[in-house]
Coordinates of C-alpha atoms and ligand atoms in Angstrom, one line a residue:
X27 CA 21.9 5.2 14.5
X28 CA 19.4 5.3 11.7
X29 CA 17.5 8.2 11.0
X30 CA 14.2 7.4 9.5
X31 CA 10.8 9.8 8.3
X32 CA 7.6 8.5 8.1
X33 CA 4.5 9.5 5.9
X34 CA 1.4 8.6 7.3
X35 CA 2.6 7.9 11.0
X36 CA -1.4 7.7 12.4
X37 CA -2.0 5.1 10.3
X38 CA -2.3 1.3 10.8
X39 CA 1.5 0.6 9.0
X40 CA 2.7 4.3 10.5
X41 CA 1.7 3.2 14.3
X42 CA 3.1 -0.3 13.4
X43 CA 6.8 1.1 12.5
X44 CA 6.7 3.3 15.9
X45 CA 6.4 0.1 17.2
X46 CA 9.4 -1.3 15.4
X47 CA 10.9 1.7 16.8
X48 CA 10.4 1.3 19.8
X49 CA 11.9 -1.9 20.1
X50 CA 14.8 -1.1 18.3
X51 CA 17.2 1.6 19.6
X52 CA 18.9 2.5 17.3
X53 CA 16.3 4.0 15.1
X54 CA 15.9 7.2 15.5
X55 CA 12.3 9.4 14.0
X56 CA 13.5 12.4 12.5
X57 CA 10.4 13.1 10.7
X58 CA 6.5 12.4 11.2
X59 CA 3.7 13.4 8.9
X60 CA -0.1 12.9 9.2
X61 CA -3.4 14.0 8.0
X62 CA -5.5 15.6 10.4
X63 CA -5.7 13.5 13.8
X64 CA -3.6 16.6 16.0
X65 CA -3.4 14.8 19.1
X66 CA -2.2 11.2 18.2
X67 CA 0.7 13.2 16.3
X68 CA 1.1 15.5 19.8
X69 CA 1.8 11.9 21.9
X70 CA 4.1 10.8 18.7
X71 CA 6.1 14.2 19.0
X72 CA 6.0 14.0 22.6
X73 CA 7.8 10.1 22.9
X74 CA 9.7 10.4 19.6
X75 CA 10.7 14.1 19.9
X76 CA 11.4 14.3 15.7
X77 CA 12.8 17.5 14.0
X78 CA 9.6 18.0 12.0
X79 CA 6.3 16.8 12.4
X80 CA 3.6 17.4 9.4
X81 CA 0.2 17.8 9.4
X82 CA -1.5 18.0 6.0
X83 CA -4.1 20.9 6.7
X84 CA -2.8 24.2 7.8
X85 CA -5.3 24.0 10.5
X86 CA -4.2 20.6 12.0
X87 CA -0.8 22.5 12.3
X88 CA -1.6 25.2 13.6
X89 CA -3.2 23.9 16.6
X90 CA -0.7 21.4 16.9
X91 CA 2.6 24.1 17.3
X92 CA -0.2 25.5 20.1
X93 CA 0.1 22.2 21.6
X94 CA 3.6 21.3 21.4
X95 CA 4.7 24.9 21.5
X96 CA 7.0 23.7 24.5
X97 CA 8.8 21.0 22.7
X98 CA 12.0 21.8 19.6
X99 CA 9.7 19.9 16.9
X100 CA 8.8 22.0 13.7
X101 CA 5.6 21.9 13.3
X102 CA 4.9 22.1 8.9
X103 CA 1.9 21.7 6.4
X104 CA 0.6 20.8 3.5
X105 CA 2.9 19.1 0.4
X106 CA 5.6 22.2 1.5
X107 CA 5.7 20.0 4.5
X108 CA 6.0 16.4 2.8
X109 CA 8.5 17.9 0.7
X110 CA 10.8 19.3 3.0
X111 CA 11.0 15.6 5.1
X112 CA 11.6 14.0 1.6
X113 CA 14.5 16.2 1.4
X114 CA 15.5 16.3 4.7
X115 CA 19.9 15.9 4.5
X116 CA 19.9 13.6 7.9
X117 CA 17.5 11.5 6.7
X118 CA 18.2 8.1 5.3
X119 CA 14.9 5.6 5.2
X120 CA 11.7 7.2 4.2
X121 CA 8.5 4.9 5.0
X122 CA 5.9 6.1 2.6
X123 CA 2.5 4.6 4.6
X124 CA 0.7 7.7 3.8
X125 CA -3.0 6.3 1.9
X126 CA -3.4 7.6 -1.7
X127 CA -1.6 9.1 -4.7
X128 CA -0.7 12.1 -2.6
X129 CA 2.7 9.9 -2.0
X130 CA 4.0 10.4 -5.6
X131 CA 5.7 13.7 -5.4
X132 CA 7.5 12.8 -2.3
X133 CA 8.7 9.7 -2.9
X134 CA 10.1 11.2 -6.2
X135 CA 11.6 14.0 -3.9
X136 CA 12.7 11.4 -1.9
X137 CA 14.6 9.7 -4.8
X138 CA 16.4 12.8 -6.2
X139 CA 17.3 13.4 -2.7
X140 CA 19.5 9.7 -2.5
X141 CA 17.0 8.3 0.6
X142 CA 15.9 4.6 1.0
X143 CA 12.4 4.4 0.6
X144 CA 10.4 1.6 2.4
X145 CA 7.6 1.9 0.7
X146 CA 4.3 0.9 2.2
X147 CA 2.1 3.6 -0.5
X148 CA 1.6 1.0 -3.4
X149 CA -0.9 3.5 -5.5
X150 CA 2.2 5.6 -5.6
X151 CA 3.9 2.7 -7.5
X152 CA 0.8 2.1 -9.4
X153 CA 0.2 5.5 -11.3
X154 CA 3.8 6.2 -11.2
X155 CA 5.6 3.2 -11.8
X156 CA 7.2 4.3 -14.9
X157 CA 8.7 7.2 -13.4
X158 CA 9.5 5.7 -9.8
X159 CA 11.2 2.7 -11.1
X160 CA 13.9 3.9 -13.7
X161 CA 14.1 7.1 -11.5
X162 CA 15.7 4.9 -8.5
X163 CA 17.6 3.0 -10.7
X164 CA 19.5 6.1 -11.9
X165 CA 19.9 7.7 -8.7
X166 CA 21.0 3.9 -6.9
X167 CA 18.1 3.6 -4.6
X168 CA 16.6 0.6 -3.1
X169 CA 12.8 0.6 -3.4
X170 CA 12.3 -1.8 -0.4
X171 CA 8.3 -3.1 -0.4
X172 CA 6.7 -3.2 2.5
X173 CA 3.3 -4.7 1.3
X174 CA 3.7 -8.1 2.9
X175 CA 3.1 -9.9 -0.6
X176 CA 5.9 -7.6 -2.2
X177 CA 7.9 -8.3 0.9
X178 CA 7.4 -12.3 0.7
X179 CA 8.4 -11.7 -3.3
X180 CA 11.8 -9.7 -2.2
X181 CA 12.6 -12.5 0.6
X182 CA 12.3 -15.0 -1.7
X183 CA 14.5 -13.7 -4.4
X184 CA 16.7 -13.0 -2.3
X185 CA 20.6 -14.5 -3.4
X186 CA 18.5 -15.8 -6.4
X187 CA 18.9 -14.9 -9.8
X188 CA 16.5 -12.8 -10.9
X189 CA 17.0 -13.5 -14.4
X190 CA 15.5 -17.3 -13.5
X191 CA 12.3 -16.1 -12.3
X192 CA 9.4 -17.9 -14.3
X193 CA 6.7 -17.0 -11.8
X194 CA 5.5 -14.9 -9.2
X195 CA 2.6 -16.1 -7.2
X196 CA 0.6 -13.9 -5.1
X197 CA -1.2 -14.6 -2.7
X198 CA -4.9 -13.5 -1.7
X199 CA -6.7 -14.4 1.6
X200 CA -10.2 -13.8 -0.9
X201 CA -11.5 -11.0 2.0
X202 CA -14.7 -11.6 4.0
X203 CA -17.0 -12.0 1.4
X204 CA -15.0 -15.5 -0.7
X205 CA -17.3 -18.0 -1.8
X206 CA -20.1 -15.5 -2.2
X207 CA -21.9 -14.9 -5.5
X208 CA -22.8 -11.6 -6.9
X209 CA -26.2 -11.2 -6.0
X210 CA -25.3 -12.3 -2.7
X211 CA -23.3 -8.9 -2.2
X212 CA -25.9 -6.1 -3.6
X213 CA -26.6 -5.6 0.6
X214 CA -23.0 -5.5 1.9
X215 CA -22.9 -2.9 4.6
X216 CA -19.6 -0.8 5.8
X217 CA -19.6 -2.5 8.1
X218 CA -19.2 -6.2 6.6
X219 CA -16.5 -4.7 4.3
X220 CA -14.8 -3.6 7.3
X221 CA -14.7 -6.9 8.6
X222 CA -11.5 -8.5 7.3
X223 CA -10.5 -12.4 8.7
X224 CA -6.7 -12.3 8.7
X225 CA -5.5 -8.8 8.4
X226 CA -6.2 -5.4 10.4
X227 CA -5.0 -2.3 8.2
X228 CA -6.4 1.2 7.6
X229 CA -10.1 1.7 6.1
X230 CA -9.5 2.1 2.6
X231 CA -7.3 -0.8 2.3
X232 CA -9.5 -3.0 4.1
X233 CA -12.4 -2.4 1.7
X234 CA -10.0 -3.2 -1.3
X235 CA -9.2 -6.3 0.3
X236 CA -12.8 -6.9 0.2
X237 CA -13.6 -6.3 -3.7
X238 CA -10.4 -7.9 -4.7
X239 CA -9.1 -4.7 -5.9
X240 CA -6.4 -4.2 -3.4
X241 CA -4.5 -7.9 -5.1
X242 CA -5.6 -5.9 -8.6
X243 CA -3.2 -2.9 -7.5
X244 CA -0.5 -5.8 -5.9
X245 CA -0.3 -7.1 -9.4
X246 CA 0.7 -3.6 -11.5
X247 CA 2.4 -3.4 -7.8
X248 CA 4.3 -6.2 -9.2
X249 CA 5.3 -5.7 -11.8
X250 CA 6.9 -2.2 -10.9
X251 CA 8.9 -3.5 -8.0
X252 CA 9.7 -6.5 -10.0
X253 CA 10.1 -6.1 -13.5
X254 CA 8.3 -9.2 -14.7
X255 CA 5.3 -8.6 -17.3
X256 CA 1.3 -9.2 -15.6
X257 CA 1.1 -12.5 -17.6
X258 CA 3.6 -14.1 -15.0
X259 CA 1.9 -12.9 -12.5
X260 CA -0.9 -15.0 -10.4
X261 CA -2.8 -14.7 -8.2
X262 CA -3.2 -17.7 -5.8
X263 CA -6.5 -17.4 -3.0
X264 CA -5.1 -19.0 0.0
X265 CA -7.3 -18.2 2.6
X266 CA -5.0 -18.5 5.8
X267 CA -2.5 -15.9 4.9
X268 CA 0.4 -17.7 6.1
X269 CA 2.2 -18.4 3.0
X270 CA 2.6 -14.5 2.2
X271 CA 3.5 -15.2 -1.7
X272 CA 6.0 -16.9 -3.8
X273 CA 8.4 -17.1 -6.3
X274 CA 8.5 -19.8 -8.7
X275 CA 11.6 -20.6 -10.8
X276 CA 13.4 -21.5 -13.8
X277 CA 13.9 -25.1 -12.8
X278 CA 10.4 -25.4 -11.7
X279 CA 11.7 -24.7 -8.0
X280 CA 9.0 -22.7 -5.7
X281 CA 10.5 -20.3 -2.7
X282 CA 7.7 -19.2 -0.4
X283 CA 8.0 -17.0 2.6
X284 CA 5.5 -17.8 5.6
X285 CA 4.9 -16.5 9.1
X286 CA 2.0 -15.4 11.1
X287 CA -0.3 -12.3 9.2
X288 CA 1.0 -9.5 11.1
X289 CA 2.8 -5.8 9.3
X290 CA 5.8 -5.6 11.5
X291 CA 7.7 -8.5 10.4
X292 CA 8.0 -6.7 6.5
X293 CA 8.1 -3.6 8.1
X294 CA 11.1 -4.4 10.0
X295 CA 12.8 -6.5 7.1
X296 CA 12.6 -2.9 4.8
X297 CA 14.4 -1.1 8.1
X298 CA 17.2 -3.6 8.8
X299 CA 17.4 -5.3 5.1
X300 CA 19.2 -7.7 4.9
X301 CA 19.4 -8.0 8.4
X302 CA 16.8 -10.1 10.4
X303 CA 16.0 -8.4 13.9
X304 CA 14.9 -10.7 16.2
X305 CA 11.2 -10.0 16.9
X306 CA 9.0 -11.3 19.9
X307 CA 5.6 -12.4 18.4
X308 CA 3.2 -15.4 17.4
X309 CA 5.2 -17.8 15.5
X310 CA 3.2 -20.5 13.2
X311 CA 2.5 -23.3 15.1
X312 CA 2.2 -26.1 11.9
X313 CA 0.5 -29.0 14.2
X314 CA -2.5 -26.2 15.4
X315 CA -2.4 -24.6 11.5
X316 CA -2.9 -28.7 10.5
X317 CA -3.8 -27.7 6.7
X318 CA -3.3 -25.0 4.1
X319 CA -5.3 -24.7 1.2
X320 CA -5.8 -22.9 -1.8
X321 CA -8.5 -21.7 -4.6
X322 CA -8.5 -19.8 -8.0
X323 CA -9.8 -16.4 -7.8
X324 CA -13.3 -15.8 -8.3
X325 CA -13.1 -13.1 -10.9
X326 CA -16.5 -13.2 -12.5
X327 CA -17.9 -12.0 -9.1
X328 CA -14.7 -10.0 -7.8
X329 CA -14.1 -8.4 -11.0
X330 CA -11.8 -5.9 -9.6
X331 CA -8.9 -8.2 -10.5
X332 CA -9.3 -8.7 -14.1
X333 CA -9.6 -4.6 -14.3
X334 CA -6.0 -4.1 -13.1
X335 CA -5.4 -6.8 -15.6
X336 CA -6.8 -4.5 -18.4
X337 CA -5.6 -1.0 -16.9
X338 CA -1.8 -2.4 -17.1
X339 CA -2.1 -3.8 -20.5
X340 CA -3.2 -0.8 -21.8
X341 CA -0.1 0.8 -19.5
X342 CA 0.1 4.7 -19.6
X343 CA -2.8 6.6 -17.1
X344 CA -4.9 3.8 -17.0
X345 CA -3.8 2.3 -13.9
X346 CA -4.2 5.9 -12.4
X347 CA -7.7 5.8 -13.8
X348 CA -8.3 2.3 -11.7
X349 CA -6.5 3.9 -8.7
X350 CA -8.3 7.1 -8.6
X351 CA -11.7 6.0 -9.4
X352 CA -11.5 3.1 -7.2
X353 CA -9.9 5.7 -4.3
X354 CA -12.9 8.2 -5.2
X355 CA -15.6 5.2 -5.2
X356 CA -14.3 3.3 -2.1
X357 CA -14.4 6.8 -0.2
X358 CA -17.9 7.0 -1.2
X359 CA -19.3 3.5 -0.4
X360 CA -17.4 4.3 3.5
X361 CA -20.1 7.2 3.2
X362 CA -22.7 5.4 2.6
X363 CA -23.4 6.9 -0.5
X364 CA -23.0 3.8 -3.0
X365 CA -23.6 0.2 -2.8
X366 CA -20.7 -2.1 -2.6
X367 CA -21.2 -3.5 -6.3
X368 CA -21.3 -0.2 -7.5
X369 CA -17.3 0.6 -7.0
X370 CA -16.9 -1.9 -10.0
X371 CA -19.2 -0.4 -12.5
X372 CA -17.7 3.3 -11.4
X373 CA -13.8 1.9 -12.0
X374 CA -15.3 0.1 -15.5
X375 CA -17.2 3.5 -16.1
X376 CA -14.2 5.7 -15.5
X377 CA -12.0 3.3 -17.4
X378 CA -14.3 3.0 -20.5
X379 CA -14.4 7.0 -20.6
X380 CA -10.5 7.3 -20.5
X381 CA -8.2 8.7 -23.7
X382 CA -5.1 6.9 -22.8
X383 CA -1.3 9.3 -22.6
X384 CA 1.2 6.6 -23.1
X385 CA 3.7 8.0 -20.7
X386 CA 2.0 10.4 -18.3
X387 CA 4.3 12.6 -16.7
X388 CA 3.3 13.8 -12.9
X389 CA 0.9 16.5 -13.9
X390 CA -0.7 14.2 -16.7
X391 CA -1.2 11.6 -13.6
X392 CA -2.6 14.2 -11.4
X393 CA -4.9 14.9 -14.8
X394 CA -5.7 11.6 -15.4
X395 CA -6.8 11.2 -11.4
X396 CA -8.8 14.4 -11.8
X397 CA -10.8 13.4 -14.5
X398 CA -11.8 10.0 -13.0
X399 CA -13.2 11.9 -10.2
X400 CA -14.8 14.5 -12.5
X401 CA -16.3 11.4 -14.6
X402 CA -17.5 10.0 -11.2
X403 CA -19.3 13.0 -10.4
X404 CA -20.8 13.9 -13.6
X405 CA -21.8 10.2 -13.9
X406 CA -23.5 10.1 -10.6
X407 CA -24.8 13.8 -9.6
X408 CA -22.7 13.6 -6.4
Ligands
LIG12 P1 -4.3 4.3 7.3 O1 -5.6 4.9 6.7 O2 -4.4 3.5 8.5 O3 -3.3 5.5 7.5 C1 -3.0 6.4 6.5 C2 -2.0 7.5 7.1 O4 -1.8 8.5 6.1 C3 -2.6 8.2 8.4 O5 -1.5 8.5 9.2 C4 -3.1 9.5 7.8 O6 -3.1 10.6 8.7 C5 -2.1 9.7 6.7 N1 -2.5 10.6 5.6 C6 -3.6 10.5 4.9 N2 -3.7 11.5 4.0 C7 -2.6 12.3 4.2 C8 -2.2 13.5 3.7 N3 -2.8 14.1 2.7 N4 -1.0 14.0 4.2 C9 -0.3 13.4 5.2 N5 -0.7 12.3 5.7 C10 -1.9 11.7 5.3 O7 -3.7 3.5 6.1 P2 -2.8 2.2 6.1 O8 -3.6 1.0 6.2 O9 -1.7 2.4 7.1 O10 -2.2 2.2 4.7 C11 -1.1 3.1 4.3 C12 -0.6 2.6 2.9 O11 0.0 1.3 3.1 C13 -1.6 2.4 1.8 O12 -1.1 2.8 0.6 C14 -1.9 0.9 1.9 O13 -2.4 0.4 0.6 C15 -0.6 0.4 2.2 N6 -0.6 -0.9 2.9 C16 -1.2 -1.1 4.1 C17 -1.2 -2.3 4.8 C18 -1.8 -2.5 6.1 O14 -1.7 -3.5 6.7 N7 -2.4 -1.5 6.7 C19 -0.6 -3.4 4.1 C20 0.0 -3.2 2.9 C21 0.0 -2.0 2.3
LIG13 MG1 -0.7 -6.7 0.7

C-alpha cells in the first residue's frame, strides 16, 4: 500500500489522481487539501475516507467538520493545515496540484520531512527553484514532474546519460489563438481564452496556455527539474500535442515520448515510477493522426515566452516577479477587469520596476511576489 496526500484535490490534476486512485488499489489517500469548494471535498472524504482533509479558509472548514462530523477525518485549515499533511509520518508521495506559489512552503516541508513529491505546482519550482532543487538533493528526494512536458523530458532520459543531453525540446500546442497577430487579440474574451484545443486543465493554466506564458514558466520549469541552462532549451509549436517533448542527444539522437493529451498517464507514471500501470484509455491511432507538424514560436506577438527568457537570465526574484505578476494579471483578465494584451505589459511593467536579490530566500520570494502585486495595483488604481 502506498500512502499518498494531495494539494489541490478539487482541481483538474487533483480529481484526475483520484481517478488514478481509483483504479489502482493499492493507493491509499491519506491526506486531501483544497481551497474553498466544501462539498466536492465532503464526497472526496466520504469515498476516500483520508486522515486529514484541508480546506484553506477557516470558514470552508468549519462547515465542512459540520458536514462530515460523522465520519474519523480531521478536518484542518489554512497553511497550519498544508503543513501538517507535508509532514504527515505515514505519508510517502505528496502530489503538489494546488494552483500558485502558495505550494512553496509545503513542498519544502515536504522535503525536510523525506516524502516523494509528484509535483504538479510548477510556480513552486519557478520562484523557488534554487532552494527546491539542492534542498532534495541533500535530503535524497525524487522531485517526479507531473507537467506532461516535464514528464515526456523524465521518460525520455530515462537509462540515458544525463551527462549526454545536448537538447531539450519542448513542446507547445500554440493555444487557441496561434497564427493570430497582435492586433487581432486586443478583443479576446474569457471566454476565447478559456477555449483550449488539446488540453482541459484548471482556469489559470488554461489562460497561460493561451498567452504562451504557461511554456515561459515550463522553460525556468526546466531547467530546475533538469539542470540544463535556458539556452538548451526550445521550444518547438507542435500543434497536435501528441509528441509531449523531447530529448535530443549527444550523438545527435532524438528520444520523444508520445501518447494521446490526457493528465493521467504522467500522473500515474510520478505514482508508480518506474513502473508502467496499465491504463485503459485512447491510444494514438497513427493512420487517423495521418500527419504531425510543427512551427517556431511566434514570440513577437506571444511575448510571454521571451519574458521567462529574460526573468531566468537575470535568475534571483525575477522569475517570482513573472510568476506573481502574471498570477495577479491573469486573475484579473478572468474578472474582466483587463484586456488580454494587457497581462504582458503588467508582467514587462512589474519586471522593469524590479531590484533583483540574487538568492531570495522564502520570505524575500514572498517579498518579491508582494511587491509585483503592489506595482500592479499602484500602476493600475485597482
Ligand atoms: P485547478 O484550478 O483546477 O485546481 C487547483 C486546486 O488547488 C483546487 O483543488 C483548489 O481548491 C486548490 N487550491 C487553490 N488555492 C488553494 C489554497 N490556498 N489552499 C489549498 N488548496 C488550494 O488547477 P489545475 O489545473 O489542477 O493546476 C494545478 C497545478 O498543476 C498548477 O500549478 C498548474 O500549473 C499545474 N498543471 C496543471 C495541468 C493541468 O492539466 N490542469 C497540467 C500541468 C501542470
Ligand atoms: Mg505542461
Amino acid at each position: 500500500m502506498k500512502n499518498i496526500g494531495i494539494l489541490g484535490s478539487t482541481g483538474s490534476i487533483g480529481t484526475q489522481t483520484l481517478e488514478i486512485v481509483r483504479n489502482n488499489k493499492d493507493l491509499q489517500v491519506t491526506a486531501l487539501a483544497a481551497g474553498s469548494n466544501v462539498l466536492k471535498m465532503e464526497e472526496q472524504i466520504r469515498e476516500f475516507k483520508p486522515e486529514i482533509a484541508v480546506m484553506w479558509s477557516q470558514e470552508a472548514a468549519n462547515e465542512l467538520r459540520v458536514r462530515t462530523a460523522d465520519t474519523s477525518t480531521n478536518v484542518l485549515s489554512g497553511m497550519e493545515g498544508l503543513l501538517e499533511i507535508a509532514s504527515m509520518e505515514k505519508l510517502e508521495v505528496l502530489v503538489t496540484a494546488i494552483v500558485g506559489m502558495i505550494g512553496i512552503k509545503p513542498t519544502i516541508t515536504a522535503i525536510l520531512s523525506g516524502k516523494t513529491i509528484a509535483l504538479a505546482n510548477k510556480e513552486t519550482l519557478v520562484t523557488a527553484g534554487h532552494i527546491i532543487m539542492p534542498l532534495a538533493a541533500e535530503k535524497n528526494v525524487s522531485i517526479l514532474p507531473v507537467d506532461s512536458e516535464h514528464s515526456a523530458i523524465f521518460q525520455s532520459m530515462h537509462g540515458e546519460n544525463r551527462e549526454r543531453v545536448s537538447k531539450l525540446l519542448l513542446t507547445a500546442s500554440g493555444g487557441p489563438f496561434r497564427g493570430r497577430k497582435r492586433e487581432e487579440l486586443t478583443d479576446i474574451t474569457v471566454e476565447d481564452a478559456l477555449r483550449h484545443p488539446n488540453w482541459s486543465m484548471g482556469r489559470k493554466i488554461t489562460v497561460d496556455s493561451a498567452t504562451l506564458v504557461n511554456k515561459g514558466l515550463e522553460v525556468i520549469e526546466a531547467k530546475w527539474l533538469f539542470g540544463v541552462s535556458p539556452e538548451k532549451i526550445q521550444v518547438v509549436v507542435h500543434p497536435q500535442s501528441i509528441i509531449h517533448s523531447m530529448v535530443e542527444y549527444a550523438d545527435g539522437g532524438i528520444m520523444a515520448q508520445l501518447g494521446v493529451p490526457d493528465m493521467k498517464l504522467p500522473i500515474q507514471y510520478a505514482l508508480f515510477y518506474p513502473d508502467r500501470r496499465p491504463m485503459e484509455g485512447k491510444r494514438v491511432d497513427f493512420y487517423e493522426l495521418a500527419s504531425m507538424s510543427f512551427e517556431r514560436p511566434d514570440t513577437e506577438t506571444f511575448r510571454g515566452l521571451l519574458m521567462a527568457y529574460d526573468a531566468i537570465r537575470e535568475g534571483g526574484s525575477m522569475p517570482t516577479v513573472y510568476n506573481a505578476a502574471n498570477e495577479k494579471a491573469v486573475s484579473l483578465f478572468l474578472d474582466r477587469k483587463i484586456k488580454f494584451l494587457e497581462i504582458y505589459d503588467l508582467i514587462q511593467g512589474a519586471m522593469e520596476h524590479h531590484k533583483t536579490v540574487k538568492f531570495p530566500s522564502v520570505e524575500e520570494i514572498l517579498d518579491a511576489e508582494a511587491e509585483a502585486y503592489e506595482y500592479i495595483a499602484a500602476s493600475r488604481r485597482f
